[in-house]
mmCIF file of C-alpha atoms in Angstrom:
data_model
loop_
_atom_site.group_PDB
_atom_site.id
_atom_site.type_symbol
_atom_site.label_atom_id
_atom_site.label_comp_id
_atom_site.label_asym_id
_atom_site.label_seq_id
_atom_site.Cartn_x
_atom_site.Cartn_y
_atom_site.Cartn_z
ATOM 1 C CA MET X 1 0.045 0.168 -0.109
ATOM 2 C CA LYS X 2 2.862 2.390 1.024
ATOM 3 C CA ASN X 3 4.382 2.002 -2.306
ATOM 4 C CA LYS X 4 1.340 2.697 -4.253
ATOM 5 C CA ILE X 5 0.807 5.305 -2.428
ATOM 6 C CA THR X 6 4.489 6.618 -3.022
ATOM 7 C CA LEU X 7 4.001 5.876 -7.174
ATOM 8 C CA LEU X 8 0.427 7.897 -7.778
ATOM 9 C CA LEU X 9 2.390 11.045 -5.311
ATOM 10 C CA PHE X 10 5.342 10.549 -8.126
ATOM 11 C CA ILE X 11 2.657 10.304 -10.663
ATOM 12 C CA ILE X 12 0.533 13.438 -9.820
ATOM 13 C CA THR X 13 4.470 15.220 -9.447
ATOM 14 C CA LEU X 14 5.153 14.713 -13.014
ATOM 15 C CA ASN X 15 1.857 15.462 -14.159
ATOM 16 C CA VAL X 16 1.630 19.068 -12.364
ATOM 17 C CA ALA X 17 6.000 19.408 -11.096
ATOM 18 C CA SER X 18 7.015 22.858 -13.677
ATOM 19 C CA ALA X 19 9.714 24.940 -12.442
ATOM 20 C CA GLN X 20 8.988 27.344 -9.386
ATOM 21 C CA TYR X 21 11.490 30.002 -10.553
ATOM 22 C CA VAL X 22 12.013 31.647 -14.029
ATOM 23 C CA ALA X 23 14.864 33.797 -14.997
ATOM 24 C CA PHE X 24 14.115 35.243 -19.055
ATOM 25 C CA PHE X 25 16.577 37.290 -19.805
ATOM 26 C CA LYS X 26 15.509 38.933 -23.268
ATOM 27 C CA PHE X 27 17.632 39.971 -26.284
ATOM 28 C CA ASN X 28 18.028 41.266 -29.646
ATOM 29 C CA THR X 29 20.293 39.488 -31.987
ATOM 30 C CA LYS X 30 21.321 39.317 -36.052
ATOM 31 C CA GLN X 31 22.822 36.558 -35.521
ATOM 32 C CA PRO X 32 20.740 33.271 -34.104
ATOM 33 C CA ALA X 33 23.223 30.791 -35.614
ATOM 34 C CA ALA X 34 26.309 31.956 -33.577
ATOM 35 C CA ILE X 35 23.652 32.364 -30.570
ATOM 36 C CA VAL X 36 22.778 28.802 -31.182
ATOM 37 C CA SER X 37 26.785 28.236 -31.355
ATOM 38 C CA THR X 38 27.390 30.143 -28.255
ATOM 39 C CA MET X 39 24.895 28.583 -25.618
ATOM 40 C CA SER X 40 25.924 25.061 -27.190
ATOM 41 C CA ASP X 41 29.389 25.185 -26.191
ATOM 42 C CA MET X 42 28.507 27.210 -22.811
ATOM 43 C CA MET X 43 26.347 24.335 -21.784
ATOM 44 C CA GLU X 44 28.599 21.435 -22.979
ATOM 45 C CA THR X 45 31.542 23.027 -19.724
ATOM 46 C CA ASP X 46 31.929 21.819 -16.547
ATOM 47 C CA TRP X 47 29.967 25.142 -15.374
ATOM 48 C CA GLY X 48 27.110 24.647 -17.977
ATOM 49 C CA LYS X 49 26.712 21.007 -17.051
ATOM 50 C CA ASN X 50 26.633 21.288 -12.933
ATOM 51 C CA LEU X 51 23.777 24.375 -13.326
ATOM 52 C CA PRO X 52 20.729 23.330 -11.155
ATOM 53 C CA ALA X 53 18.361 24.360 -13.510
ATOM 54 C CA LYS X 54 16.860 23.629 -17.157
ATOM 55 C CA VAL X 55 18.569 25.922 -19.474
ATOM 56 C CA ASN X 56 16.424 27.052 -22.933
ATOM 57 C CA LEU X 57 16.426 28.901 -25.929
ATOM 58 C CA PHE X 58 13.037 30.440 -27.631
ATOM 59 C CA GLY X 59 12.808 32.644 -30.414
ATOM 60 C CA LEU X 60 9.947 35.383 -29.826
ATOM 61 C CA TYR X 61 7.728 36.501 -32.981
ATOM 62 C CA PHE X 62 5.461 39.091 -33.946
ATOM 63 C CA GLY X 63 6.134 41.016 -30.299
ATOM 64 C CA GLY X 64 5.145 43.834 -31.736
ATOM 65 C CA THR X 65 6.746 46.870 -30.418
ATOM 66 C CA ASP X 66 8.689 44.568 -28.184
ATOM 67 C CA LYS X 67 12.417 44.892 -30.018
ATOM 68 C CA ALA X 68 13.427 41.196 -27.621
ATOM 69 C CA SER X 69 14.101 38.737 -31.128
ATOM 70 C CA HIS X 70 15.168 35.857 -28.705
ATOM 71 C CA ALA X 71 15.003 34.554 -24.710
ATOM 72 C CA VAL X 72 17.186 32.250 -22.830
ATOM 73 C CA THR X 73 15.150 30.674 -19.714
ATOM 74 C CA PHE X 74 16.772 29.289 -16.518
ATOM 75 C CA ASP X 75 14.176 27.155 -14.989
ATOM 76 C CA PHE X 76 14.721 26.709 -10.928
ATOM 77 C CA MET X 77 12.557 24.094 -8.253
ATOM 78 C CA ASN X 78 13.411 26.301 -5.576
ATOM 79 C CA GLU X 79 15.301 29.351 -4.504
ATOM 80 C CA ASN X 80 18.347 27.747 -3.372
ATOM 81 C CA ASP X 81 18.866 26.708 -6.798
ATOM 82 C CA LEU X 82 18.335 29.811 -8.343
ATOM 83 C CA GLN X 83 20.972 31.337 -5.754
ATOM 84 C CA LYS X 84 23.421 28.922 -6.806
ATOM 85 C CA PHE X 85 23.085 29.823 -10.265
ATOM 86 C CA MET X 86 23.587 33.285 -9.251
ATOM 87 C CA SER X 87 26.887 32.900 -7.410
ATOM 88 C CA SER X 88 28.309 30.816 -9.761
ATOM 89 C CA TRP X 89 27.721 32.920 -12.520
ATOM 90 C CA ALA X 90 28.895 35.668 -10.558
ATOM 91 C CA SER X 91 32.384 33.695 -9.627
ATOM 92 C CA SER X 92 33.023 31.671 -12.371
ATOM 93 C CA LYS X 93 35.640 32.472 -15.340
ATOM 94 C CA ILE X 94 34.081 30.908 -17.969
ATOM 95 C CA ALA X 95 30.548 32.054 -17.175
ATOM 96 C CA GLN X 96 32.202 35.493 -17.835
ATOM 97 C CA MET X 97 33.772 34.670 -20.902
ATOM 98 C CA TYR X 98 30.597 33.323 -22.239
ATOM 99 C CA SER X 99 28.574 36.585 -21.193
ATOM 100 C CA GLU X 100 31.381 38.679 -22.905
ATOM 101 C CA LYS X 101 30.813 36.821 -25.957
ATOM 102 C CA PHE X 102 26.816 37.141 -26.114
ATOM 103 C CA ASP X 103 27.441 40.857 -25.122
ATOM 104 C CA ASN X 104 29.288 40.639 -28.760
ATOM 105 C CA ILE X 105 26.838 38.814 -30.843
ATOM 106 C CA SER X 106 23.158 40.358 -28.869
ATOM 107 C CA GLU X 107 21.948 43.656 -27.569
ATOM 108 C CA PRO X 108 20.116 42.776 -23.688
ATOM 109 C CA ILE X 109 16.656 43.879 -23.919
ATOM 110 C CA SER X 110 14.904 42.749 -20.254
ATOM 111 C CA GLN X 111 15.873 40.575 -17.230
ATOM 112 C CA TYR X 112 13.253 39.544 -15.071
ATOM 113 C CA ILE X 113 12.777 37.068 -12.306
ATOM 114 C CA ALA X 114 8.837 35.677 -12.495
ATOM 115 C CA THR X 115 7.139 33.124 -10.992
ATOM 116 C CA PRO X 116 3.846 31.472 -11.482
ATOM 117 C CA VAL X 117 0.858 32.470 -9.545
ATOM 118 C CA THR X 118 -1.305 29.188 -11.091
ATOM 119 C CA TYR X 119 -0.587 26.774 -13.342
ATOM 120 C CA ASP X 120 -1.728 23.126 -14.960
ATOM 121 C CA GLY X 121 0.337 21.161 -16.254
ATOM 122 C CA ASP X 122 4.484 20.568 -16.889
ATOM 123 C CA TRP X 123 5.303 23.141 -19.376
ATOM 124 C CA THR X 124 8.804 21.152 -20.485
ATOM 125 C CA PRO X 125 7.312 19.326 -22.978
ATOM 126 C CA ASP X 126 5.406 22.200 -24.739
ATOM 127 C CA ARG X 127 7.013 23.452 -28.334
ATOM 128 C CA VAL X 128 5.091 26.968 -28.582
ATOM 129 C CA PHE X 129 3.791 28.954 -26.281
ATOM 130 C CA MET X 130 1.328 31.754 -26.618
ATOM 131 C CA MET X 131 2.126 35.153 -23.947
ATOM 132 C CA TRP X 132 0.252 37.307 -23.092
ATOM 133 C CA ASN X 133 1.213 40.643 -21.012
ATOM 134 C CA MET X 134 -0.960 42.464 -18.999
ATOM 135 C CA ASP X 135 -1.946 44.459 -15.506
ATOM 136 C CA VAL X 136 -3.895 42.983 -13.368
ATOM 137 C CA SER X 137 -5.249 45.366 -10.537
ATOM 138 C CA ASN X 138 -6.664 41.819 -8.364
ATOM 139 C CA PRO X 139 -4.047 39.134 -9.131
ATOM 140 C CA ALA X 140 -6.638 36.749 -6.655
ATOM 141 C CA ALA X 141 -9.922 37.498 -8.549
ATOM 142 C CA TYR X 142 -8.046 37.241 -11.588
ATOM 143 C CA ALA X 143 -6.191 34.041 -10.550
ATOM 144 C CA LYS X 144 -9.409 32.272 -9.724
ATOM 145 C CA ALA X 145 -11.261 33.706 -12.663
ATOM 146 C CA PHE X 146 -8.788 32.288 -14.959
ATOM 147 C CA SER X 147 -8.260 28.595 -13.109
ATOM 148 C CA ALA X 148 -11.892 28.088 -13.846
ATOM 149 C CA PHE X 149 -11.627 29.203 -17.648
ATOM 150 C CA SER X 150 -8.564 27.235 -18.069
ATOM 151 C CA LYS X 151 -10.557 24.096 -16.669
ATOM 152 C CA LYS X 152 -13.166 24.471 -19.402
ATOM 153 C CA ILE X 153 -10.791 25.270 -21.650
ATOM 154 C CA LYS X 154 -8.413 22.274 -21.459
ATOM 155 C CA LYS X 155 -11.288 19.778 -21.118
ATOM 156 C CA LYS X 156 -12.619 20.811 -24.567
ATOM 157 C CA TYR X 157 -9.713 21.607 -26.272
ATOM 158 C CA SER X 158 -7.262 18.557 -25.387
ATOM 159 C CA GLU X 159 -4.723 20.188 -27.597
ATOM 160 C CA VAL X 160 -3.990 22.684 -24.839
ATOM 161 C CA GLY X 161 -0.704 21.933 -22.811
ATOM 162 C CA SER X 162 0.738 23.790 -20.146
ATOM 163 C CA ASN X 163 -1.017 26.896 -19.208
ATOM 164 C CA GLY X 164 -1.045 29.896 -16.552
ATOM 165 C CA ILE X 165 -0.797 33.088 -14.589
ATOM 166 C CA GLY X 166 3.020 34.547 -14.105
ATOM 167 C CA GLN X 167 4.113 36.921 -12.441
ATOM 168 C CA PRO X 168 7.720 38.785 -12.494
ATOM 169 C CA ILE X 169 8.575 39.485 -8.962
ATOM 170 C CA VAL X 170 11.939 40.896 -9.529
ATOM 171 C CA GLY X 171 13.166 43.007 -12.805
ATOM 172 C CA GLN X 172 9.278 44.693 -12.606
ATOM 173 C CA THR X 173 8.134 46.485 -15.552
ATOM 174 C CA ASP X 174 5.607 49.506 -15.548
ATOM 175 C CA GLU X 175 4.652 48.287 -19.002
ATOM 176 C CA TYR X 176 2.086 44.662 -16.951
ATOM 177 C CA SER X 177 2.325 43.210 -13.687
ATOM 178 C CA HIS X 178 1.755 39.695 -14.777
ATOM 179 C CA PHE X 179 1.811 37.188 -17.898
ATOM 180 C CA VAL X 180 -0.532 34.231 -19.269
ATOM 181 C CA TRP X 181 0.614 31.693 -20.964
ATOM 182 C CA ALA X 182 -0.865 28.349 -22.928
ATOM 183 C CA GLY X 183 1.803 26.097 -24.459
ATOM 184 C CA PHE X 184 1.369 23.459 -27.963
ATOM 185 C CA PRO X 185 3.452 21.236 -29.966
ATOM 186 C CA ASP X 186 3.799 23.614 -32.570
ATOM 187 C CA ILE X 187 3.680 26.801 -34.287
ATOM 188 C CA ALA X 188 0.381 25.832 -36.061
ATOM 189 C CA THR X 189 -1.564 24.435 -33.391
ATOM 190 C CA ALA X 190 -0.969 26.888 -31.485
ATOM 191 C CA LEU X 191 -2.592 29.447 -34.134
ATOM 192 C CA GLY X 192 -5.321 27.410 -35.146
ATOM 193 C CA THR X 193 -6.372 26.819 -31.071
ATOM 194 C CA THR X 194 -6.129 30.052 -30.271
ATOM 195 C CA LYS X 195 -8.370 30.955 -33.276
ATOM 196 C CA LYS X 196 -10.939 28.587 -31.889
ATOM 197 C CA MET X 197 -11.064 29.885 -28.696
ATOM 198 C CA TYR X 198 -11.412 33.022 -29.439
ATOM 199 C CA SER X 199 -14.396 32.662 -31.083
ATOM 200 C CA ASP X 200 -15.433 30.732 -28.267
ATOM 201 C CA PRO X 201 -18.601 31.654 -26.109
ATOM 202 C CA MET X 202 -16.241 30.948 -23.210
ATOM 203 C CA PHE X 203 -13.858 33.026 -23.861
ATOM 204 C CA ALA X 204 -16.401 35.523 -24.579
ATOM 205 C CA GLU X 205 -17.857 35.447 -20.788
ATOM 206 C CA TYR X 206 -14.141 35.036 -19.606
ATOM 207 C CA ALA X 207 -13.031 38.379 -21.177
ATOM 208 C CA GLN X 208 -16.223 39.787 -19.892
ATOM 209 C CA LYS X 209 -15.835 38.248 -16.177
ATOM 210 C CA VAL X 210 -12.040 39.555 -15.753
ATOM 211 C CA ALA X 211 -12.748 43.059 -17.557
ATOM 212 C CA GLY X 212 -12.402 45.338 -14.745
ATOM 213 C CA ILE X 213 -9.522 43.831 -13.340
ATOM 214 C CA ARG X 214 -7.236 43.486 -15.941
ATOM 215 C CA LYS X 215 -5.458 45.188 -19.438
ATOM 216 C CA LEU X 216 -4.323 43.433 -22.526
ATOM 217 C CA LYS X 217 -0.564 44.961 -22.680
ATOM 218 C CA GLY X 218 0.511 42.623 -25.676
ATOM 219 C CA THR X 219 1.108 39.093 -27.010
ATOM 220 C CA TYR X 220 3.993 37.573 -29.055
ATOM 221 C CA LEU X 221 5.074 33.791 -30.001
ATOM 222 C CA MET X 222 7.623 31.870 -28.076
ATOM 223 C CA ALA X 223 9.084 28.584 -29.595
ATOM 224 C CA ARG X 224 11.403 26.566 -28.185
ATOM 225 C CA LEU X 225 14.510 26.338 -29.862
ATOM 226 C CA ALA X 226 17.113 24.154 -27.892
ATOM 227 C CA THR X 227 16.899 22.903 -24.301
ATOM 228 C CA PHE X 228 20.081 22.187 -22.398
ATOM 229 C CA ASN X 229 20.029 20.296 -18.795
#
């Protein structure tokens, strides 16, 4: 019986466990191939192999006035892992060398640490994300409304992967207070499903319910180009 309970808890963890802190480094580059090569080389070093994080390279598309073309994210399961990363980044000669290489082939746009306010599913298998930046005046009420809407959407649209609300907690910006994401297996599915959801009466009902507590600030598409660790 004990083994069955342990197995059940393990399965539940696999279904819902995702990083509790994500460090976003957004940048613009005209040398995407050099970025991929530099990232690959960095992650093959002893420093890269021992990072307590899952590292991802994303392409950012159709971001409106946002100048970022790419983003690197570091996914951490807890505060201690994030602290280890920050300490090793500052003290490692290898990390500083690659930081200098990145500076030569890219222009930094923004950096922040975000944490999920509410989420459903593990986002590591998702390849493409629809992202919505927004200002939220009542986070608790918005999280409650979004969670109820999310359950209905995922039941009707099985192609939706992970989804949730994220909040920048370090490196906040005046442009938005929260972001919402929805994960998909590919770009075509992301666009097609989003189009269907926008015309769904459930979405209209949800949008009306939260109209007074959130203001949409921007949207963009984020595609996973590579994952390390």
